[in-house]
PDB file of C-alpha atoms in Angstrom:
ATOM      1  CA  MET A 739     -19.972  -6.901  13.791  1.00  0.00           C
ATOM      2  CA  ARG A 740     -19.336  -3.175  11.848  1.00  0.00           C
ATOM      3  CA  ILE A 741     -21.165  -0.335  12.607  1.00  0.00           C
ATOM      4  CA  ILE A 742     -21.030   2.660  10.272  1.00  0.00           C
ATOM      5  CA  ASN A 743     -23.391   6.003  10.691  1.00  0.00           C
ATOM      6  CA  GLU A 744     -22.772   9.525  10.458  1.00  0.00           C
ATOM      7  CA  ASP A 745     -21.227   9.766  13.683  1.00  0.00           C
ATOM      8  CA  ILE A 746     -19.387   6.300  14.369  1.00  0.00           C
ATOM      9  CA  VAL A 747     -17.378   3.844  12.606  1.00  0.00           C
ATOM     10  CA  PHE A 748     -16.889   0.752  14.383  1.00  0.00           C
ATOM     11  CA  GLY A 749     -15.486  -2.778  13.525  1.00  0.00           C
ATOM     12  CA  PRO A 750     -12.783  -5.468  13.181  1.00  0.00           C
ATOM     13  CA  ALA A 751     -10.676  -3.043  11.084  1.00  0.00           C
ATOM     14  CA  LEU A 752     -10.844  -0.499  13.773  1.00  0.00           C
ATOM     15  CA  LEU A 753     -10.169  -2.811  16.649  1.00  0.00           C
ATOM     16  CA  ASP A 754      -7.031  -4.042  14.587  1.00  0.00           C
ATOM     17  CA  ALA A 755      -5.615  -0.794  14.284  1.00  0.00           C
ATOM     18  CA  HIS A 756      -6.280   0.162  18.159  1.00  0.00           C
ATOM     19  CA  HIS A 757      -4.518  -2.882  18.724  1.00  0.00           C
ATOM     20  CA  ILE A 758      -1.228  -2.629  16.418  1.00  0.00           C
ATOM     21  CA  GLU A 759      -1.299   1.033  17.566  1.00  0.00           C
ATOM     22  CA  SER A 760      -1.130   0.291  21.138  1.00  0.00           C
ATOM     23  CA  THR A 761       1.107  -3.247  21.211  1.00  0.00           C
ATOM     24  CA  VAL A 762       3.331  -2.431  18.275  1.00  0.00           C
ATOM     25  CA  ALA A 763       3.875   1.626  17.091  1.00  0.00           C
ATOM     26  CA  CYS A 764       6.157   3.142  19.396  1.00  0.00           C
ATOM     27  CA  TYR A 765       7.071   5.406  16.789  1.00  0.00           C
ATOM     28  CA  PRO A 766       5.072   8.009  15.272  1.00  0.00           C
ATOM     29  CA  ARG A 767       3.886   5.918  12.017  1.00  0.00           C
ATOM     30  CA  ILE A 768       0.791   4.107  10.848  1.00  0.00           C
ATOM     31  CA  ILE A 769       1.722   0.454  10.949  1.00  0.00           C
ATOM     32  CA  LEU A 770      -0.207  -1.988   8.596  1.00  0.00           C
ATOM     33  CA  ASP A 771      -2.078  -5.320  10.356  1.00  0.00           C
ATOM     34  CA  GLU A 772      -0.757  -8.407   8.328  1.00  0.00           C
ATOM     35  CA  LYS A 773      -3.768  -8.640   6.487  1.00  0.00           C
ATOM     36  CA  THR A 774      -3.373  -5.522   4.825  1.00  0.00           C
ATOM     37  CA  VAL A 775       0.251  -6.472   4.123  1.00  0.00           C
ATOM     38  CA  GLU A 776      -0.702  -9.783   2.346  1.00  0.00           C
ATOM     39  CA  ARG A 777      -3.319  -7.790   0.079  1.00  0.00           C
ATOM     40  CA  VAL A 778      -0.297  -5.068  -0.618  1.00  0.00           C
ATOM     41  CA  GLN A 779       2.000  -7.831  -1.302  1.00  0.00           C
ATOM     42  CA  LYS A 780      -0.300 -10.002  -3.708  1.00  0.00           C
ATOM     43  CA  TYR A 781      -1.464  -6.202  -5.859  1.00  0.00           C
ATOM     44  CA  ILE A 782       2.527  -5.588  -5.576  1.00  0.00           C
ATOM     45  CA  ASN A 783       3.542  -9.346  -7.141  1.00  0.00           C
ATOM     46  CA  TYR A 784       0.485  -8.366  -9.718  1.00  0.00           C
ATOM     47  CA  TYR A 785       1.503  -5.242 -11.592  1.00  0.00           C
ATOM     48  CA  ASP A 786       4.777  -4.383 -13.020  1.00  0.00           C
ATOM     49  CA  VAL A 787       4.730  -1.241 -11.378  1.00  0.00           C
ATOM     50  CA  ALA A 788       2.280  -1.023  -8.405  1.00  0.00           C
ATOM     51  CA  PRO A 789       0.938   1.877  -7.119  1.00  0.00           C
ATOM     52  CA  GLN A 790       1.323   0.974  -3.326  1.00  0.00           C
ATOM     53  CA  LYS A 791       5.281   0.206  -3.748  1.00  0.00           C
ATOM     54  CA  GLY A 792       6.109   4.196  -3.239  1.00  0.00           C
ATOM     55  CA  LYS A 793       3.617   4.455  -0.548  1.00  0.00           C
ATOM     56  CA  ILE A 794       4.587   2.235   1.533  1.00  0.00           C
ATOM     57  CA  LEU A 795       8.022   1.548   3.332  1.00  0.00           C
ATOM     58  CA  ILE A 796       9.512  -1.674   5.556  1.00  0.00           C
ATOM     59  CA  ASP A 797      10.839  -0.172   8.777  1.00  0.00           C
ATOM     60  CA  SER A 798      14.109  -1.751  10.609  1.00  0.00           C
ATOM     61  CA  ASP A 799      11.927  -3.881  12.814  1.00  0.00           C
ATOM     62  CA  GLY A 800       9.840  -5.674   9.643  1.00  0.00           C
ATOM     63  CA  GLN A 801       7.133  -3.285  10.196  1.00  0.00           C
ATOM     64  CA  TRP A 802       5.161  -1.993   7.094  1.00  0.00           C
ATOM     65  CA  PHE A 803       4.291   1.500   7.442  1.00  0.00           C
ATOM     66  CA  LEU A 804       2.737   4.479   5.630  1.00  0.00           C
ATOM     67  CA  ASN A 805       5.126   6.902   3.659  1.00  0.00           C
ATOM     68  CA  TYR A 806       3.096  10.079   4.366  1.00  0.00           C
ATOM     69  CA  LEU A 807       6.073  12.196   2.882  1.00  0.00           C
ATOM     70  CA  SER A 808       5.307  10.893  -0.754  1.00  0.00           C
ATOM     71  CA  THR A 809       2.339  12.831  -0.130  1.00  0.00           C
ATOM     72  CA  ILE A 810       4.396  15.956  -1.720  1.00  0.00           C
ATOM     73  CA  PHE A 811       4.128  14.525  -4.963  1.00  0.00           C
ATOM     74  CA  LYS A 812       0.443  14.961  -5.157  1.00  0.00           C
ATOM     75  CA  TYR A 813       1.210  18.570  -5.293  1.00  0.00           C
ATOM     76  CA  TYR A 814       2.315  18.459  -9.214  1.00  0.00           C
ATOM     77  CA  THR A 815      -1.244  18.283 -10.551  1.00  0.00           C
ATOM     78  CA  GLU A 816      -1.751  21.773  -8.927  1.00  0.00           C
ATOM     79  CA  CYS A 817       1.967  23.450 -10.083  1.00  0.00           C
ATOM     80  CA  ASN A 818       2.217  25.498 -13.441  1.00  0.00           C
ATOM     81  CA  ASN A 819       5.313  23.994 -14.329  1.00  0.00           C
ATOM     82  CA  GLU A 820       8.337  21.548 -12.634  1.00  0.00           C
ATOM     83  CA  TYR A 821      10.301  24.490 -11.467  1.00  0.00           C
ATOM     84  CA  GLU A 822       6.966  25.271  -9.401  1.00  0.00           C
ATOM     85  CA  PHE A 823       6.615  21.693  -8.452  1.00  0.00           C
ATOM     86  CA  GLU A 824      10.194  21.263  -7.087  1.00  0.00           C
ATOM     87  CA  ARG A 825      10.249  24.158  -5.258  1.00  0.00           C
ATOM     88  CA  VAL A 826       6.655  23.197  -3.403  1.00  0.00           C
ATOM     89  CA  GLN A 827       8.533  20.196  -2.552  1.00  0.00           C
ATOM     90  CA  PHE A 828      11.739  21.993  -1.216  1.00  0.00           C
ATOM     91  CA  GLY A 829       9.396  24.015   1.033  1.00  0.00           C
ATOM     92  CA  LEU A 830       7.242  21.002   2.334  1.00  0.00           C
ATOM     93  CA  LEU A 831      10.475  19.050   3.434  1.00  0.00           C
ATOM     94  CA  LEU A 832      12.346  22.091   4.841  1.00  0.00           C
ATOM     95  CA  LYS A 833       9.032  22.967   7.152  1.00  0.00           C
ATOM     96  CA  HIS A 834       9.075  19.216   7.801  1.00  0.00           C
ATOM     97  CA  LYS A 835      12.950  19.313   8.632  1.00  0.00           C
ATOM     98  CA  GLN A 836      12.292  22.627  10.925  1.00  0.00           C
ATOM     99  CA  LYS A 837       9.634  21.218  12.897  1.00  0.00           C
ATOM    100  CA  ILE A 838      11.368  18.100  13.712  1.00  0.00           C
ATOM    101  CA  GLU A 839      14.625  19.596  14.857  1.00  0.00           C
ATOM    102  CA  GLU A 840      12.308  22.216  17.318  1.00  0.00           C
ATOM    103  CA  LEU A 841      10.675  19.324  18.899  1.00  0.00           C
ATOM    104  CA  LEU A 842      13.789  17.476  19.004  1.00  0.00           C
ATOM    105  CA  PHE A 843      15.435  20.584  20.932  1.00  0.00           C
ATOM    106  CA  GLU A 844      12.336  20.923  22.897  1.00  0.00           C
ATOM    107  CA  TYR A 845      12.051  17.372  24.222  1.00  0.00           C
ATOM    108  CA  LYS A 846      15.667  16.642  24.543  1.00  0.00           C
ATOM    109  CA  GLU A 847      15.437  15.928  28.474  1.00  0.00           C
ATOM    110  CA  ASP A 848      12.291  13.761  27.706  1.00  0.00           C
ATOM    111  CA  ILE A 849      14.128  10.687  26.206  1.00  0.00           C
ATOM    112  CA  ARG A 850      11.163   8.547  25.352  1.00  0.00           C
ATOM    113  CA  VAL A 851       9.198  11.327  23.385  1.00  0.00           C
ATOM    114  CA  TRP A 852      13.083  12.771  22.105  1.00  0.00           C
ATOM    115  CA  ASP A 853      13.431   9.280  20.557  1.00  0.00           C
ATOM    116  CA  LYS A 854      10.234   9.310  18.606  1.00  0.00           C
ATOM    117  CA  TYR A 855      11.528  12.406  17.107  1.00  0.00           C
ATOM    118  CA  VAL A 856      14.854  10.667  16.035  1.00  0.00           C
ATOM    119  CA  TRP A 857      12.788   8.049  14.763  1.00  0.00           C
ATOM    120  CA  THR A 858      10.792  10.779  12.620  1.00  0.00           C
ATOM    121  CA  ALA A 859      14.323  12.783  11.794  1.00  0.00           C
ATOM    122  CA  ASN A 860      15.670   9.279  10.254  1.00  0.00           C
ATOM    123  CA  TYR A 861      12.343   8.345   8.305  1.00  0.00           C
ATOM    124  CA  HIS A 862      12.854  12.408   6.804  1.00  0.00           C
ATOM    125  CA  ASN A 863      16.464  12.078   5.941  1.00  0.00           C
ATOM    126  CA  TYR A 864      16.059   8.511   4.422  1.00  0.00           C
ATOM    127  CA  PHE A 865      13.336   9.976   2.041  1.00  0.00           C
ATOM    128  CA  CYS A 866      15.293  12.879   1.195  1.00  0.00           C
ATOM    129  CA  ASP A 867      18.500  10.648   0.543  1.00  0.00           C
ATOM    130  CA  LEU A 868      15.862   8.529  -1.840  1.00  0.00           C
ATOM    131  CA  HIS A 869      14.508  11.372  -3.759  1.00  0.00           C
ATOM    132  CA  PHE A 870      16.514  14.420  -3.495  1.00  0.00           C
ATOM    133  CA  PRO A 871      20.038  12.949  -3.114  1.00  0.00           C
ATOM    134  CA  GLY A 872      22.759  15.465  -2.574  1.00  0.00           C
ATOM    135  CA  GLU A 873      20.369  18.077  -1.238  1.00  0.00           C
ATOM    136  CA  ARG A 874      21.734  18.339   2.044  1.00  0.00           C
ATOM    137  CA  ASP A 875      19.820  21.306   3.030  1.00  0.00           C
ATOM    138  CA  LEU A 876      17.141  19.125   3.255  1.00  0.00           C
ATOM    139  CA  LYS A 877      18.545  16.635   5.723  1.00  0.00           C
ATOM    140  CA  ILE A 878      18.701  17.043   9.455  1.00  0.00           C
ATOM    141  CA  SER A 879      22.029  16.748  10.791  1.00  0.00           C
ATOM    142  CA  ARG A 880      23.359  13.627  12.219  1.00  0.00           C
ATOM    143  CA  LYS A 881      24.858  15.640  15.307  1.00  0.00           C
ATOM    144  CA  THR A 882      21.244  16.729  16.244  1.00  0.00           C
ATOM    145  CA  LEU A 883      20.619  12.978  16.408  1.00  0.00           C
ATOM    146  CA  LEU A 884      23.007  11.825  18.728  1.00  0.00           C
ATOM    147  CA  SER A 885      22.736  11.676  22.277  1.00  0.00           C
ATOM    148  CA  TRP A 886      26.285  11.757  24.285  1.00  0.00           C
ATOM    149  CA  PRO A 887      27.017  11.151  27.846  1.00  0.00           C
ATOM    150  CA  ARG A 888      28.749  14.296  29.653  1.00  0.00           C
ATOM    151  CA  GLU A 889      31.000  14.615  32.750  1.00  0.00           C
ATOM    152  CA  ILE A 890      29.709  15.587  35.754  1.00  0.00           C
ATOM    153  CA  SER A 891      30.478  19.491  36.700  1.00  0.00           C
ATOM    154  CA  ASN A 892      29.765  21.892  39.620  1.00  0.00           C
ATOM    155  CA  GLY A 893      26.732  23.260  38.040  1.00  0.00           C
ATOM    156  CA  ASP A 894      25.002  19.764  38.090  1.00  0.00           C
ATOM    157  CA  PHE A 895      24.367  19.364  41.602  1.00  0.00           C
TER     158      PHE A 895
END
């Protein structure tokens, strides 16, 4: 049963999305359900260069998810030249990097939330390595992403 009007959208796809979000998506990512993955695989196999290919990634746990950082490439049509396009991309990625670093610091004591930002930082770094290799200023330092144990000191009591 599907219900669609000006105020509500409800149906099997929404229920599937809720189920995946509540049971599988432990990181801040939009995961594709099995039916959608099958459809995407069909399209990727059909086209020589599938438009979906760069917009979806497969995570280390095998889940397919939307590559939201790929949206920075849409700004090309709004730029006057390639230099401006690259400047816009760098600016967006630097803002993304800075926000993640800020939130990693803010939540360093809340490991459940901090871990989500570590995932996001690793995704960010992967994207930068893939599309902007050698641009170290765009990447989040690995040192920021590690949680090291420490010895007890007098101030801990």
